[in-house]
Short mmCIF file of C-alpha atoms and ligand atoms in Angstrom, two decimals:
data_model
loop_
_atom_site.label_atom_id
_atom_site.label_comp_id
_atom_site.label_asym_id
_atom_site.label_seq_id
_atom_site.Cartn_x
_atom_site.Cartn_y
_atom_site.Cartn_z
CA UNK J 1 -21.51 -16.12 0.59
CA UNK J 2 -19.80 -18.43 2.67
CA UNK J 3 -18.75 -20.54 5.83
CA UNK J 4 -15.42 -21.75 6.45
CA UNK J 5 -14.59 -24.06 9.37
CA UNK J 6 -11.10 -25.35 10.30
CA UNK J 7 -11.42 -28.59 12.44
CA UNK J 8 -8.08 -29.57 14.66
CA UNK J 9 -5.11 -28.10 12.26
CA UNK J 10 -1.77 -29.01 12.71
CA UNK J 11 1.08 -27.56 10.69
CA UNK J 12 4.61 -27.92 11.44
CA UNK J 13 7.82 -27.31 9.87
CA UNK J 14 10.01 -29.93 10.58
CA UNK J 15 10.23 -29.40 14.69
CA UNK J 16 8.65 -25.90 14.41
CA UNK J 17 5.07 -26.43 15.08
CA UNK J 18 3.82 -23.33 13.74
CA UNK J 19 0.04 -24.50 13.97
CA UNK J 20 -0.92 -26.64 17.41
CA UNK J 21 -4.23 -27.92 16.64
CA UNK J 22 -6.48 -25.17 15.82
CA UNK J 23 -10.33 -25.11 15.58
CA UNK J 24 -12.44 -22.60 14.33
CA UNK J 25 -15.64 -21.44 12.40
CA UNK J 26 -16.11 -18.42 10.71
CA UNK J 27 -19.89 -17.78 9.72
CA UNK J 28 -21.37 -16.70 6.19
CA UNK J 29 -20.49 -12.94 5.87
CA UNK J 30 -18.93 -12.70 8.95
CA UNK J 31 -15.30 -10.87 9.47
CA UNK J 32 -13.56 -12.84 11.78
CA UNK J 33 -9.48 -11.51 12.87
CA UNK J 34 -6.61 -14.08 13.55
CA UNK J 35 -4.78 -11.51 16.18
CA UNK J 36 -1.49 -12.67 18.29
CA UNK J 37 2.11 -12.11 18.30
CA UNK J 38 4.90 -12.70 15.46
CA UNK J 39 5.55 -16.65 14.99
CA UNK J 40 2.25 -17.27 16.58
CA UNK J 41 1.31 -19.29 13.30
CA UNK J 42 -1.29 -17.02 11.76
CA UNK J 43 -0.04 -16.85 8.32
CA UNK J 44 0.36 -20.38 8.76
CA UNK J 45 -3.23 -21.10 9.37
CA UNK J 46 -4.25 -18.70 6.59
CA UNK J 47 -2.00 -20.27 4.13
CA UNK J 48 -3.52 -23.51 4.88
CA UNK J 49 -7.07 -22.54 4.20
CA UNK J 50 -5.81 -20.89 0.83
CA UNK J 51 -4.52 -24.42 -0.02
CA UNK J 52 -0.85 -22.74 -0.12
CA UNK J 53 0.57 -25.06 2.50
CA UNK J 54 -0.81 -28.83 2.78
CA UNK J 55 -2.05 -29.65 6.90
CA UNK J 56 -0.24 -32.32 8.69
CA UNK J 57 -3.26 -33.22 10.63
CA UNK J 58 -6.89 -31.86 10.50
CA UNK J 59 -9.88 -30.38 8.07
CA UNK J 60 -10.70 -27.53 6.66
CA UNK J 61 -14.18 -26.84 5.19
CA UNK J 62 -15.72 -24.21 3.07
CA UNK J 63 -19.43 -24.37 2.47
CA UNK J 64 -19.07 -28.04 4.40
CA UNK J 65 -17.52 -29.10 1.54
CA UNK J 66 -14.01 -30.51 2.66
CA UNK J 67 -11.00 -28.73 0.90
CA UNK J 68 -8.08 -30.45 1.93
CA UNK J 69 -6.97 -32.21 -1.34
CA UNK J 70 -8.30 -29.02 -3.43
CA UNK J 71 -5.79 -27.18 -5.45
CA UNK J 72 -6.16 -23.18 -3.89
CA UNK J 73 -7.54 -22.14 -7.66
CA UNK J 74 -10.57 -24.27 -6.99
CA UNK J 75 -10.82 -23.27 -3.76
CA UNK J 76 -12.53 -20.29 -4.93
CA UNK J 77 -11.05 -17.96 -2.42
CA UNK J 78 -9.05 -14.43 -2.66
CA UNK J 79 -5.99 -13.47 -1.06
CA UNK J 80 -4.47 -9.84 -0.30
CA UNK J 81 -1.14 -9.99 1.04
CA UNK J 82 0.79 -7.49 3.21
CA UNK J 83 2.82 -6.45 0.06
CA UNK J 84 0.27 -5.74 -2.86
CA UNK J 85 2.19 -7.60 -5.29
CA UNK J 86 0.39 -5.62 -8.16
CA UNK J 87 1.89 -6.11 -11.65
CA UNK J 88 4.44 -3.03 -12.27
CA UNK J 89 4.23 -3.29 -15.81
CA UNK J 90 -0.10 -3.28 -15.99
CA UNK J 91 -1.96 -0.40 -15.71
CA UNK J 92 -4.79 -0.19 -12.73
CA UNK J 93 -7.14 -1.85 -15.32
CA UNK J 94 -4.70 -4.31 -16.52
CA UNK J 95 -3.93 -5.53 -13.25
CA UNK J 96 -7.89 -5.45 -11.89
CA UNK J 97 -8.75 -7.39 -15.45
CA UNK J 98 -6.24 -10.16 -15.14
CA UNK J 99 -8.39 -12.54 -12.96
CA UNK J 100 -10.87 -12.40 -14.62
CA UNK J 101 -8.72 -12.67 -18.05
CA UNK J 102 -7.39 -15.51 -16.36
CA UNK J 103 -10.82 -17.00 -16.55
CA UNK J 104 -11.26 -16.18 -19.30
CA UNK J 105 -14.45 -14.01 -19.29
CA UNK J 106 -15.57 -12.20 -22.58
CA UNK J 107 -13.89 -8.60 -22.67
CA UNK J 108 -17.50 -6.62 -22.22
CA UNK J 109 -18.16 -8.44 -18.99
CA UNK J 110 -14.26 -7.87 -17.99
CA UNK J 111 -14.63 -4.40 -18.40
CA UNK J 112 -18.24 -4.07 -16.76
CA UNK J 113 -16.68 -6.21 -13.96
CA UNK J 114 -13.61 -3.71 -13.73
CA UNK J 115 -15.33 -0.59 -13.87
CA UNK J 116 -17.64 -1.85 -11.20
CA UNK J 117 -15.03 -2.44 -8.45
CA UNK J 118 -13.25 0.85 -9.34
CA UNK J 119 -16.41 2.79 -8.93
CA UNK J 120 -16.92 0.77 -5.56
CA UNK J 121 -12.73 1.40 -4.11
CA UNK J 122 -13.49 4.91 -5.37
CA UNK J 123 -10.51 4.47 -8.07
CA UNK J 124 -11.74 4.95 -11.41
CA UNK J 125 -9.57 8.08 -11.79
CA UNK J 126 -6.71 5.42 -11.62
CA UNK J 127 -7.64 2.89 -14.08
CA UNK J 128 -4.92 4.23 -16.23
CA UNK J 129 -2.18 5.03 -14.14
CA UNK J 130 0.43 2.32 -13.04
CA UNK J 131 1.26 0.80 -9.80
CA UNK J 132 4.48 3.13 -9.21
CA UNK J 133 2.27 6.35 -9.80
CA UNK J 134 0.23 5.27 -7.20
CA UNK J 135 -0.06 6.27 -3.61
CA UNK J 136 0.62 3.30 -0.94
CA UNK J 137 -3.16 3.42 -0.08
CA UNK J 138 -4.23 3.57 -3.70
CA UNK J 139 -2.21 0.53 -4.40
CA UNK J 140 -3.68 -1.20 -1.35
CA UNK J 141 -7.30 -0.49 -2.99
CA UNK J 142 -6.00 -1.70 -6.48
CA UNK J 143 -4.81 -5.18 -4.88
CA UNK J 144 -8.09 -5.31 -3.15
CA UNK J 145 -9.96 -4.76 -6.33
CA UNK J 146 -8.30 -7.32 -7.81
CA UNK J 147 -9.26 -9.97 -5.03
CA UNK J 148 -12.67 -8.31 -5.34
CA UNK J 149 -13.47 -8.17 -8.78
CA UNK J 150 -14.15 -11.77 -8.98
CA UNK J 151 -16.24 -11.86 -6.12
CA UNK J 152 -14.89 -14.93 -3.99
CA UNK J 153 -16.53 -17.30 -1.75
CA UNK J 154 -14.06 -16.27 0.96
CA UNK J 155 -11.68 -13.51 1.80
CA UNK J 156 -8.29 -14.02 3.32
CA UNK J 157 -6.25 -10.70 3.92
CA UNK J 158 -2.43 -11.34 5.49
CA UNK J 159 -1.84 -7.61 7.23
CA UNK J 160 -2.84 -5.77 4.43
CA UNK J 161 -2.54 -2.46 6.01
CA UNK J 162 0.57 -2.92 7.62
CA UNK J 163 2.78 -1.20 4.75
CA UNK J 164 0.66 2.32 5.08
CA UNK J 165 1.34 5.19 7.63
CA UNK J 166 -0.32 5.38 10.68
CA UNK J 167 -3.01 8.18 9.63
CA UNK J 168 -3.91 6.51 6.51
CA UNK J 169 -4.00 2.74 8.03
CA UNK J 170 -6.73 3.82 10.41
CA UNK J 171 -8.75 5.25 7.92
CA UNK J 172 -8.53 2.00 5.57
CA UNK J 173 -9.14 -0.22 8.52
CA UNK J 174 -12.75 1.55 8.36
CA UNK J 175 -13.04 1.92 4.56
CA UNK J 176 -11.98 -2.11 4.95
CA UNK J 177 -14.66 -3.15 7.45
CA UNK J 178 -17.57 -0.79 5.34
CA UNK J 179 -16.60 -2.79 2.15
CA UNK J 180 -16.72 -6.19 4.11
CA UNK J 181 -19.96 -4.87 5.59
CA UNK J 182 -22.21 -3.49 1.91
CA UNK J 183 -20.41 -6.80 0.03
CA UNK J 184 -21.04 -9.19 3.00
CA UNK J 185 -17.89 -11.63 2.01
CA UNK J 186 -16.67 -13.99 4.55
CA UNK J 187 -13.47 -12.74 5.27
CA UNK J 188 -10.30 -13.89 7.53
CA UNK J 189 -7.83 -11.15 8.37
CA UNK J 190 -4.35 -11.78 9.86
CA UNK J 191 -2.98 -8.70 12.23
CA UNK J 192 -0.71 -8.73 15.39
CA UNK J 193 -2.45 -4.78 15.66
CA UNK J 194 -5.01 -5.30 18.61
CA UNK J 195 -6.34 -2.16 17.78
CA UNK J 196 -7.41 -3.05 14.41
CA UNK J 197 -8.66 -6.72 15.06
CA UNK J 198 -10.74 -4.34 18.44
CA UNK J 199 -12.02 -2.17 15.84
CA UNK J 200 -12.88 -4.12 12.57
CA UNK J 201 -13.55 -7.68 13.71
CA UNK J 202 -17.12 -9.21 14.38
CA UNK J 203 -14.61 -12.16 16.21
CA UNK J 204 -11.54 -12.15 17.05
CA UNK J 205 -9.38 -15.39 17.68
CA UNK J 206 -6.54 -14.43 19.66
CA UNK J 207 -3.45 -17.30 19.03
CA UNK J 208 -0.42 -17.67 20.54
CA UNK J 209 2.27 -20.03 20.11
CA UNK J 210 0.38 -22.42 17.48
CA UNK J 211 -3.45 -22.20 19.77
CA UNK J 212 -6.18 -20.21 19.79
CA UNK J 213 -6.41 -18.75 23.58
CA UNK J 214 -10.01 -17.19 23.07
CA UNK J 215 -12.30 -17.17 20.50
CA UNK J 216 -15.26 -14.37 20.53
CA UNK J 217 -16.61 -10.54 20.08
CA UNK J 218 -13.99 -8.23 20.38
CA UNK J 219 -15.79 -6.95 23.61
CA UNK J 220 -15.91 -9.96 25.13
CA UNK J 221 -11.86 -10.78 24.58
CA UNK J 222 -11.90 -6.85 26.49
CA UNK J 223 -14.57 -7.03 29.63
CA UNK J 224 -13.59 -11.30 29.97
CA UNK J 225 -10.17 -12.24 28.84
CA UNK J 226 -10.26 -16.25 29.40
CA UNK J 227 -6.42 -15.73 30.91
CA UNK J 228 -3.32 -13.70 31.45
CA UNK J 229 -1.85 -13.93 27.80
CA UNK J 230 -5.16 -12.53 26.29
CA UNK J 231 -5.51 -9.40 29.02
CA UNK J 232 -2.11 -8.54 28.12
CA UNK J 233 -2.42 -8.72 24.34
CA UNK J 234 -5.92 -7.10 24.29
CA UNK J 235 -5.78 -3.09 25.08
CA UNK J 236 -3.50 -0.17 25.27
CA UNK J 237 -1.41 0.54 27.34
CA UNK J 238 -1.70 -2.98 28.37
CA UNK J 239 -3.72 -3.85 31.73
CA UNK J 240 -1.39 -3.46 35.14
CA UNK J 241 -0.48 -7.23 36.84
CA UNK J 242 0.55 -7.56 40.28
CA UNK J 243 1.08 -10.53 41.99
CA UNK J 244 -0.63 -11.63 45.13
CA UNK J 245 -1.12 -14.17 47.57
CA UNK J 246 -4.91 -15.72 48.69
CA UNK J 247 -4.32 -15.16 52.28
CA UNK J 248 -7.51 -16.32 54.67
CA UNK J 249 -8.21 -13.89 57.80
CA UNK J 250 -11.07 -14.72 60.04
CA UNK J 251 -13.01 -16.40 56.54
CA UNK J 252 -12.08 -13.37 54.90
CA UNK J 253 -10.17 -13.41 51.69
CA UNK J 254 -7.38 -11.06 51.04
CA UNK J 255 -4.90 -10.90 47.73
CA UNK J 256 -2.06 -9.88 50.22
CA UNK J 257 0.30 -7.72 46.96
CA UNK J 258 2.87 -6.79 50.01
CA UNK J 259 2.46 -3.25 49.53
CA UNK J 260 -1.03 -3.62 49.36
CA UNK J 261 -3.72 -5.97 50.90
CA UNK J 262 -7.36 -6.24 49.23
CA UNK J 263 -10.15 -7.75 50.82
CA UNK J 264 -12.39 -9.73 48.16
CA UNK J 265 -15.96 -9.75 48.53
CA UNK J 266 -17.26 -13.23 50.04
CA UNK J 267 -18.98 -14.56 46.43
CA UNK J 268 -15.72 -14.20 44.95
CA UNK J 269 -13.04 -15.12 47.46
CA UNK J 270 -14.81 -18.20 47.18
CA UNK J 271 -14.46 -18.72 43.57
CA UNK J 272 -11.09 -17.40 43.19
CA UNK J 273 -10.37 -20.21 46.52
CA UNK J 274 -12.12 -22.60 44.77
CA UNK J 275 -10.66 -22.30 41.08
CA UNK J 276 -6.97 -21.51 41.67
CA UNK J 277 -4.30 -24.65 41.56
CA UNK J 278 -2.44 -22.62 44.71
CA UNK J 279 -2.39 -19.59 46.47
CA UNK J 280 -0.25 -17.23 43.72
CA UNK J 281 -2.56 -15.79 41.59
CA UNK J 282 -2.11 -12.01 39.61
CA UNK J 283 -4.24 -9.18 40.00
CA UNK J 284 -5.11 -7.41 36.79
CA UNK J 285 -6.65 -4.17 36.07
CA UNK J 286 -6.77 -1.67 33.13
CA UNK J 287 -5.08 1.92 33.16
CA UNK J 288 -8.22 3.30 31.72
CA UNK J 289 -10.16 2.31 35.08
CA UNK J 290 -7.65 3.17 37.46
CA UNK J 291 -9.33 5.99 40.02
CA UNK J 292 -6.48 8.44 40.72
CA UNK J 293 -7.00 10.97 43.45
CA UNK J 294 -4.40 13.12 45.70
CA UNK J 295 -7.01 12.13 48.51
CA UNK J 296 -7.94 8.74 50.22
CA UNK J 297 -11.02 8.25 48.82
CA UNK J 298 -13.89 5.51 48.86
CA UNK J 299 -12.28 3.31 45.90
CA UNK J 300 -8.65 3.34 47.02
CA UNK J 301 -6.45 0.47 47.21
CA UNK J 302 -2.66 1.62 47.19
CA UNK J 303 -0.62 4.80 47.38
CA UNK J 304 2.08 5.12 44.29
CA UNK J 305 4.55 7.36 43.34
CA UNK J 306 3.68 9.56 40.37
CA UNK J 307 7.05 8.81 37.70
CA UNK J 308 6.07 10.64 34.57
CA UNK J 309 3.20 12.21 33.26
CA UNK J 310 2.43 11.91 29.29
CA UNK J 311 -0.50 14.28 28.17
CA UNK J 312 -1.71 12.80 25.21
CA UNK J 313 -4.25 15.92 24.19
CA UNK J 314 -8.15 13.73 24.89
CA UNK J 315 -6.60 11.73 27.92
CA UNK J 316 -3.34 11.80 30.02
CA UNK J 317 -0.91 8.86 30.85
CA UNK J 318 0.68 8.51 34.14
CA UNK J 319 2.91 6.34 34.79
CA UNK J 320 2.98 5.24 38.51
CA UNK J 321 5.85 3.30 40.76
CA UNK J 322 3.59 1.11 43.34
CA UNK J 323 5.90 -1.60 45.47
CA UNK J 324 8.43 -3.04 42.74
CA UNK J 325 6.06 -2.24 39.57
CA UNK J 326 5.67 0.53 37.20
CA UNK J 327 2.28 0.75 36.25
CA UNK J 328 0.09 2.77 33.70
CA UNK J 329 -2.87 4.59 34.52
CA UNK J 330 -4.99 6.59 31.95
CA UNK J 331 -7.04 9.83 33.17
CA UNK J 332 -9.10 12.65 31.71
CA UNK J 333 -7.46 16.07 31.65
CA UNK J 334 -9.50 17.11 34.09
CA UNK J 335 -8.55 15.57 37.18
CA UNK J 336 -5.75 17.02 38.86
CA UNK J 337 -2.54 14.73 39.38
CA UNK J 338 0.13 15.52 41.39
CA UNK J 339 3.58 16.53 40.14
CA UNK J 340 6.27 13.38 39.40
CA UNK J 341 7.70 12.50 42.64
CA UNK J 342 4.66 12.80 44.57
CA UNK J 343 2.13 10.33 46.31
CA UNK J 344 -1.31 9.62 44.83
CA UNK J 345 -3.91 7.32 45.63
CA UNK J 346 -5.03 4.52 43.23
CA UNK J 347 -8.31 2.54 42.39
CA UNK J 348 -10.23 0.46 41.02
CA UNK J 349 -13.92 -0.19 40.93
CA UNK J 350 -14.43 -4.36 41.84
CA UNK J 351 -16.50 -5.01 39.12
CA UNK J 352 -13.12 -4.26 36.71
CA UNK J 353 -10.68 -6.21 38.59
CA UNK J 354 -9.31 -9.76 37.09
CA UNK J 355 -7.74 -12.08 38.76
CA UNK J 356 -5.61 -15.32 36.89
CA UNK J 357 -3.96 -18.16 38.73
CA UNK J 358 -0.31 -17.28 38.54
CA UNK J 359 0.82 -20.88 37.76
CA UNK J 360 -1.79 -21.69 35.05
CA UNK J 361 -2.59 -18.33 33.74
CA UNK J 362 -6.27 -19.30 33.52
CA UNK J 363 -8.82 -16.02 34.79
CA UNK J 364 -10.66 -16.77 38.24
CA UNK J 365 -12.37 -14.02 38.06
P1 ATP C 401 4.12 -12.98 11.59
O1 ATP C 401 3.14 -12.03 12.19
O2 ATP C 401 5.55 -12.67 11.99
O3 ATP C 401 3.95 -13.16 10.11
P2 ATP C 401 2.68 -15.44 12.13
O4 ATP C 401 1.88 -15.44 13.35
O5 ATP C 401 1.97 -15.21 10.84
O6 ATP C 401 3.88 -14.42 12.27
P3 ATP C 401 3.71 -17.82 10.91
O7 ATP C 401 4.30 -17.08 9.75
O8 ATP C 401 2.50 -18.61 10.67
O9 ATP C 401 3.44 -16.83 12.10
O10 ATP C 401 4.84 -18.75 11.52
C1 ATP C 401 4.63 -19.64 12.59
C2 ATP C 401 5.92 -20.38 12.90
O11 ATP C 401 6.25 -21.26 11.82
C3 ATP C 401 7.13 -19.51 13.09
O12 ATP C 401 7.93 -20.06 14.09
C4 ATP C 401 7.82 -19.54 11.74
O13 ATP C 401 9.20 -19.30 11.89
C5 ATP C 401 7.51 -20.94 11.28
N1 ATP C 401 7.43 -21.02 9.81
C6 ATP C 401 6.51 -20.42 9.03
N2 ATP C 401 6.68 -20.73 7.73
C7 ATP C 401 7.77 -21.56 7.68
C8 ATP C 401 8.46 -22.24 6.62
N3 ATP C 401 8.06 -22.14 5.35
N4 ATP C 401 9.52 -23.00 6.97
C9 ATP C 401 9.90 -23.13 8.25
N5 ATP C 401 9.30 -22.53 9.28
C10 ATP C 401 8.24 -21.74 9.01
#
């Protein structure tokens, strides 16, 4: 077991900075996500850590030792890639045996060593079989095997479940996270899926462009988003944004939307007064707490248009036209929505409405 801790990394690629000063620690045993968008530089920082790519500027540390000028084989650390890169040629044992060949480990222990990790992936069935006669998930177990059977201080996994279906991806992700869990290795895991860094992370670090926007537990990055970019990465369908202006009425303060005016509640007009560089800010709220009802009722803000409705079997989408947006909402079956074309009301409870300064993107509140 392990800790890993990246201190101010800086990568870049002649003017490309794919990595903009990045800090980070990732406890021992803990499974900590690198989540954000293509190019945001998280195979970048990954690579780094494995000692594949040498930082311009900063440290990286595993068990406080600093690693900078080690070569990645004495870094101690496994890698799984998003292809499995498996040797075509080697049977399932060959290819779980070769690290530890490598090492040159007397062929009893090998073979205990081998037989161990295939009982744990649940592919002992396979050990003679070769890559090409194997299933895509079967050959993602073999390539974790083989990072696994000589049980590294750290774990760094580049999309590894990005070349399997749908269906069989979300049952790996939790076959993944139970195997991280019983072995307890420090792992980093690279994914632009929010869903997957949402379900399997203990922390997720959410980067874009080179940073790190928000660092913490995957419910936290949900219920407190630290700004815009994060609340629109995080969740799906993505949360609604409207813009609005801080307008003050009599000391009360209103996000005037134009089609819509909300009064905030004193506390946090104040804040949201206080904290925002001017008076644009963007009101943010998720389709799954949108209130939709055919009647005015106690939560409503705005009447929309209903556009389309998608049934999804547990929950249905509707997708609403409010002012100049087209906004999601997500409902249970149960409540009765009115044909497209129509008028419904929409809501949202207080305590589930954001609101980021437009210029800065930073949350108020
Ligand atoms: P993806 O999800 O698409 O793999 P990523 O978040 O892992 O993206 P990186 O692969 O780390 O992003 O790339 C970050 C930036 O650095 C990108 O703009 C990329 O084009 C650039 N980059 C990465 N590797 C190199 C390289 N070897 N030479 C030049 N530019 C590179």
């Amino acid at each position: 077991m392990s800790k890993v801790k990246v201190v101010n990394l800086v990568k870049k690629f002649d003017k490309t900075v794919a990595v903009d000063g990045i800090s980070f620690d990732v406890r021992d045993g803990e499974f900590i996500i690198l989540l954000g968008p293509s190019g945001c530089g998280k195979t970048t920082t990954l690579r780094c850590i494995a000692g594949l790519e040498t930082p311009d500027e900063g440290e990286i540390y595993i068990d406080d030792r600093l690693v900078n000028d080690l070569p990645p084989k004495d870094r101690d650390i496994a890698m799984v890639f998003q292809s499995y890169a498996l040797y075509p040629h080697m049977t399932v044992y060959g290819n779980l045996a070769f690290p530890l060949k490598m090492r040159k480990l007397p062929k009893d222990e090998i073979d205990k060593k081998v037989r161990e990790v295939a009982k744990l992936l649940r592919i002992e069935e396979l050990l003679d079989r070769k890559p090409r006669q194997l299933s895509g998930g079967q050959q993602q177990r073999v390539a974790l095997g083989r990072a696994l059977v000589r049980t590294p201080k750290v774990f760094l996994m580049d999309e590894p479940l990005s070349n399997l279906d749908a269906k069989l991806r979300v049952y790996m992700r939790a076959e993944l996270k139970k195997l991280q869990r019983d072995l307890k290795i420090t792992t980093i895991y690279v994914t632009h899926d929010q869903a997957e860094a949402m379900a399997m992370a203990d922390r997720i670090a959410v980067m874009n462009k080179g940073k790190i926007l928000q660092y913490s537990e995957p419910h936290h990055v949900y219920e407190k988003p630290a700004n815009l970019f994060v609340a629109g990465f995080i969740g799906s369908p993505p949360m609604n944004f409207i813009k609005a202006s801080i307008v003050e009425k009599d000391s009360r303060i209103i996000l005037d939307a134009g089609f819509f005016q909300y009064e905030l509640e004193r506390e946090l007009g104040e804040i949201v007064k206080r904290e925002a560089s001017g008076s644009e800010v963007v009101i943010g709220f998720r389709p799954e707490h949108m209130i939709l009802s055919k009647e005015r009722g106690a939560n409503s803000v705005f009447q929309a248009d209903v556009y389309v409705i998608e049934p999804m079997g547990s929950n249905i989408i509707v997708d609403l036209k409010a002012g100049e947006y087209l906004l999601k909402a997500v409902t249970s079956p149960a409540i009765e929505i009115p044909p497209p074309g129509q008028k419904v009301w929409v809501g949202f409870p207080l305590e589930k409405l954001h609101v980021f300064d437009a210029k800065t993107e930073k949350t108020l509140i």
